[in-house]
CSV table of C-alpha atoms and ligand atoms in Angstrom, one decimal:
chain,number,residue,atom,x,y,z
A,1,MET,CA,0.0,0.0,0.0
A,2,PHE,CA,1.3,3.4,-1.0
A,3,LYS,CA,0.5,6.0,1.7
A,4,ILE,CA,-0.3,9.7,1.7
A,5,GLU,CA,2.5,11.8,3.1
A,6,GLN,CA,1.5,14.2,5.8
A,7,LEU,CA,1.5,17.9,4.9
A,8,LEU,CA,3.9,19.7,7.3
A,9,TYR,CA,1.8,23.0,7.3
A,10,SER,CA,-1.8,23.9,7.3
A,11,TYR,CA,-3.8,24.6,4.1
A,12,ASP,CA,-3.8,28.3,4.8
A,13,ALA,CA,-0.1,28.5,5.7
A,14,LEU,CA,1.1,29.5,2.2
A,15,GLN,CA,-1.3,32.4,1.8
A,16,PRO,CA,-1.5,34.9,0.2
A,17,TYR,CA,0.6,33.1,-2.5
A,18,ILE,CA,-1.4,29.9,-2.6
A,19,ASP,CA,-4.9,30.1,-1.1
A,20,ALA,CA,-6.3,27.6,1.4
A,21,LYS,CA,-9.0,26.2,-0.8
A,22,THR,CA,-6.5,25.4,-3.5
A,23,MET,CA,-4.2,23.7,-1.1
A,24,GLU,CA,-7.0,21.7,0.4
A,25,VAL,CA,-8.3,20.4,-2.9
A,26,HIS,CA,-4.8,19.9,-4.3
A,27,TYR,CA,-3.7,17.9,-1.3
A,28,SER,CA,-6.8,16.0,-0.2
A,29,LYS,CA,-8.3,15.4,-3.7
A,30,HIS,CA,-5.7,15.5,-6.4
A,31,TYR,CA,-2.7,14.2,-4.5
A,32,ALA,CA,-4.7,11.7,-2.5
A,33,GLY,CA,-6.3,10.6,-5.8
A,34,TYR,CA,-2.9,9.7,-7.3
A,35,VAL,CA,-2.0,7.6,-4.3
A,36,ASN,CA,-5.3,5.8,-4.2
A,37,ASN,CA,-5.3,5.2,-8.0
A,38,LEU,CA,-1.7,3.8,-7.8
A,39,ASN,CA,-2.9,1.3,-5.1
A,40,ILE,CA,-5.9,0.3,-7.3
A,41,ALA,CA,-3.7,-0.1,-10.4
A,42,LEU,CA,-1.4,-2.4,-8.6
A,43,GLN,CA,-3.9,-4.4,-6.6
A,44,ASP,CA,-3.3,-7.5,-8.7
A,45,TYR,CA,0.5,-7.1,-8.6
A,46,PRO,CA,1.7,-7.8,-5.0
A,47,GLU,CA,5.3,-7.8,-6.0
A,48,LEU,CA,5.1,-4.3,-7.5
A,49,GLN,CA,3.3,-3.0,-4.3
A,50,LEU,CA,6.5,-3.6,-2.5
A,51,LYS,CA,8.5,-1.3,-4.7
A,52,SER,CA,9.1,2.4,-4.0
A,53,VAL,CA,7.5,4.9,-6.4
A,54,GLU,CA,11.1,5.9,-7.4
A,55,HIS,CA,11.8,2.3,-8.4
A,56,LEU,CA,8.5,2.1,-10.4
A,57,LEU,CA,9.3,5.4,-12.2
A,58,ILE,CA,12.9,4.5,-13.0
A,59,ASN,CA,11.8,1.1,-14.4
A,60,LEU,CA,8.6,2.0,-16.3
A,61,ASP,CA,9.7,0.0,-19.3
A,62,THR,CA,9.8,-3.2,-17.3
A,63,LEU,CA,6.2,-2.9,-16.1
A,64,PRO,CA,3.4,-5.0,-17.4
A,65,ALA,CA,1.7,-3.2,-20.4
A,66,ALA,CA,-1.7,-3.4,-18.6
A,67,VAL,CA,-0.5,-1.1,-15.8
A,68,LYS,CA,2.3,0.9,-17.3
A,69,THR,CA,0.3,4.1,-18.1
A,70,ALA,CA,-1.5,4.0,-14.8
A,71,VAL,CA,1.7,3.7,-12.9
A,72,GLN,CA,3.4,6.4,-15.0
A,73,ASN,CA,0.6,8.8,-14.2
A,74,ASN,CA,-0.2,7.9,-10.6
A,75,ALA,CA,3.3,6.9,-9.2
A,76,GLY,CA,4.4,10.1,-11.0
A,77,GLY,CA,1.6,12.1,-9.2
A,78,ASP,CA,2.5,10.5,-5.9
A,79,TYR,CA,6.2,11.2,-6.2
A,80,ASN,CA,5.9,14.7,-7.7
A,81,HIS,CA,3.5,16.0,-5.1
A,82,LYS,CA,5.4,14.4,-2.2
A,83,LEU,CA,8.4,16.5,-3.3
A,84,PHE,CA,6.4,19.6,-4.1
A,85,TRP,CA,4.8,19.9,-0.6
A,86,GLN,CA,8.3,19.8,1.0
A,87,MET,CA,9.7,22.3,-1.5
A,88,MET,CA,7.4,24.9,-0.1
A,89,THR,CA,7.2,26.4,3.4
A,90,PRO,CA,5.3,29.3,5.0
A,91,GLY,CA,7.2,32.5,4.2
A,92,GLY,CA,9.8,30.7,2.2
A,93,LYS,CA,13.4,30.0,3.2
A,94,SER,CA,16.2,31.8,1.5
A,95,LEU,CA,19.0,30.1,-0.4
A,96,GLY,CA,22.3,30.6,1.4
A,97,HIS,CA,25.7,30.8,-0.2
A,98,GLY,CA,26.1,27.0,-0.5
A,99,SER,CA,26.9,24.5,-3.2
A,100,LEU,CA,23.5,25.0,-5.0
A,101,LEU,CA,23.9,28.7,-5.4
A,102,SER,CA,27.4,28.2,-6.7
A,103,ALA,CA,26.3,25.6,-9.2
A,104,ILE,CA,23.4,27.9,-10.3
A,105,ASP,CA,25.8,30.8,-10.8
A,106,THR,CA,28.2,28.7,-12.8
A,107,LYS,CA,25.5,27.1,-15.0
A,108,PHE,CA,23.1,30.0,-15.6
A,109,GLY,CA,25.3,33.1,-15.0
A,110,SER,CA,23.3,34.3,-12.0
A,111,PHE,CA,20.4,33.4,-9.8
A,112,ASP,CA,18.2,35.9,-11.6
A,113,GLN,CA,19.0,34.4,-15.0
A,114,PHE,CA,18.2,31.0,-13.6
A,115,LYS,CA,14.8,32.3,-12.4
A,116,VAL,CA,14.0,33.7,-15.8
A,117,GLN,CA,14.9,30.4,-17.5
A,118,PHE,CA,12.9,28.4,-15.0
A,119,GLU,CA,9.9,30.7,-15.3
A,120,ASN,CA,10.1,30.3,-19.1
A,121,ALA,CA,10.0,26.5,-18.8
A,122,ALA,CA,7.0,26.8,-16.4
A,123,LYS,CA,5.1,29.3,-18.6
A,124,SER,CA,5.8,27.5,-21.9
A,125,ARG,CA,4.7,24.1,-20.8
A,126,PHE,CA,1.5,23.7,-22.9
A,127,GLY,CA,-1.4,22.2,-20.9
A,128,SER,CA,-0.7,20.3,-17.7
A,129,GLY,CA,2.8,19.5,-16.4
A,130,TRP,CA,5.8,20.6,-14.3
A,131,ALA,CA,8.9,22.8,-14.6
A,132,TRP,CA,12.0,21.3,-13.1
A,133,LEU,CA,15.5,22.1,-12.0
A,134,VAL,CA,17.3,18.7,-12.3
A,135,VAL,CA,20.7,17.1,-12.0
A,136,ASP,CA,21.7,14.9,-14.8
A,137,GLN,CA,22.9,11.6,-13.3
A,138,VAL,CA,25.7,11.1,-15.8
A,139,THR,CA,27.1,14.6,-16.1
A,140,GLY,CA,26.2,15.9,-12.7
A,141,GLN,CA,25.2,19.1,-14.4
A,142,LEU,CA,22.1,21.3,-13.5
A,143,GLU,CA,19.5,21.5,-16.2
A,144,ILE,CA,16.1,23.2,-16.5
A,145,MET,CA,13.4,21.2,-18.2
A,146,SER,CA,9.6,20.7,-18.2
A,147,SER,CA,7.5,17.6,-18.5
A,148,ALA,CA,3.9,16.8,-19.4
A,149,ASN,CA,1.2,15.4,-17.1
A,150,GLN,CA,2.9,13.7,-14.1
A,151,ASP,CA,6.0,12.5,-15.9
A,152,ASN,CA,9.1,12.8,-13.8
A,153,PRO,CA,12.7,13.4,-14.8
A,154,ILE,CA,13.7,10.4,-12.8
A,155,SER,CA,12.3,8.2,-15.6
A,156,ILE,CA,14.9,9.8,-18.0
A,157,GLY,CA,18.0,9.7,-15.8
A,158,LYS,CA,17.7,13.0,-14.1
A,159,GLN,CA,17.1,13.8,-10.4
A,160,VAL,CA,14.8,16.5,-9.3
A,161,VAL,CA,16.3,19.4,-7.3
A,162,LEU,CA,13.3,21.8,-7.6
A,163,GLY,CA,9.9,21.3,-9.2
A,164,LEU,CA,6.9,23.6,-9.9
A,165,ASP,CA,3.4,22.2,-10.5
A,166,VAL,CA,1.8,24.1,-13.4
A,167,TRP,CA,-1.4,22.1,-13.7
A,168,GLU,CA,-4.4,24.4,-13.5
A,169,HIS,CA,-5.5,22.5,-10.4
A,170,ALA,CA,-2.5,24.1,-8.6
A,171,TYR,CA,-3.5,27.7,-9.2
A,172,TYR,CA,-6.8,28.2,-11.1
A,173,LEU,CA,-9.1,29.0,-8.1
A,174,HIS,CA,-7.1,32.0,-7.2
A,175,TYR,CA,-5.2,33.0,-10.4
A,176,GLN,CA,-7.6,31.7,-13.1
A,177,ASN,CA,-5.7,32.0,-16.4
A,178,ARG,CA,-2.8,34.0,-14.9
A,179,ARG,CA,-0.2,31.2,-14.7
A,180,ALA,CA,2.6,33.8,-14.9
A,181,ASP,CA,1.3,35.5,-11.7
A,182,TYR,CA,1.2,32.2,-9.9
A,183,ILE,CA,4.8,31.4,-11.0
A,184,ALA,CA,6.0,34.8,-9.9
A,185,ALA,CA,4.3,34.5,-6.5
A,186,TRP,CA,5.6,31.0,-5.9
A,187,TRP,CA,9.2,32.1,-5.3
A,188,ASN,CA,8.0,33.6,-2.0
A,189,ILE,CA,7.3,30.2,-0.5
A,190,VAL,CA,10.1,28.1,-1.9
A,191,ASN,CA,11.9,26.1,0.9
A,192,TRP,CA,15.4,26.7,-0.4
A,193,GLY,CA,16.7,25.1,2.8
A,194,PHE,CA,15.2,21.8,1.8
A,195,VAL,CA,16.2,22.2,-1.8
A,196,GLN,CA,19.8,23.0,-1.0
A,197,GLU,CA,20.0,19.9,1.3
A,198,ARG,CA,18.4,17.7,-1.3
A,199,TYR,CA,20.9,19.0,-4.0
A,200,TYR,CA,23.8,18.3,-1.6
A,201,HIS,CA,22.8,14.7,-1.1
A,202,LEU,CA,22.0,14.1,-4.7
A,203,VAL,CA,25.4,15.3,-5.9
A,204,LYS,CA,27.2,13.4,-3.2
A,205,SER,CA,25.5,10.1,-4.3
A,206,LEU,CA,26.3,10.4,-8.0
B,301,LIG,MN1,-0.8,18.9,-8.7
């Protein structure tokens, strides 16, 4: 059984950048739905129920054809949101002068240029999907990318450092069609402490 991860803050804690109703529906309906649907998809596959969502997403091609798409969508939804909740915190946390800021400066020229490129990836993703800052597992380099639906970079050899959900369910109640405003506001609640820590461990384990 895959389980729903507890949210570490209340639904209204990310206001005014993300409203309480959006958080409630996003967490208790959309995210919980992915986890439930993953359990349903794998109910006849006890050996797959024992795997981690990471393992399932890395090994999509080895899955039975009958469940591959359901796992891609729902294990993806589980994994992506679990990370997303932790990548935000009330009031945000600033990025200190650690290894991640150095790597961002080296790769993108400056933190501001990184933000522009990341925002462009988030804005230009057509339809539902995610914008990502990832580490390529072979080169160890930072990259910005986006993916459709609940696809995750882990399925193509890249580890997530930072991710932004740009599905309409993540912002539509408050921002309606103004995805760019949601993206601009989101920087105020990024938990850079968590993201820096995650980057540090990812790079160490390459
Ligand atoms: Mn979502």
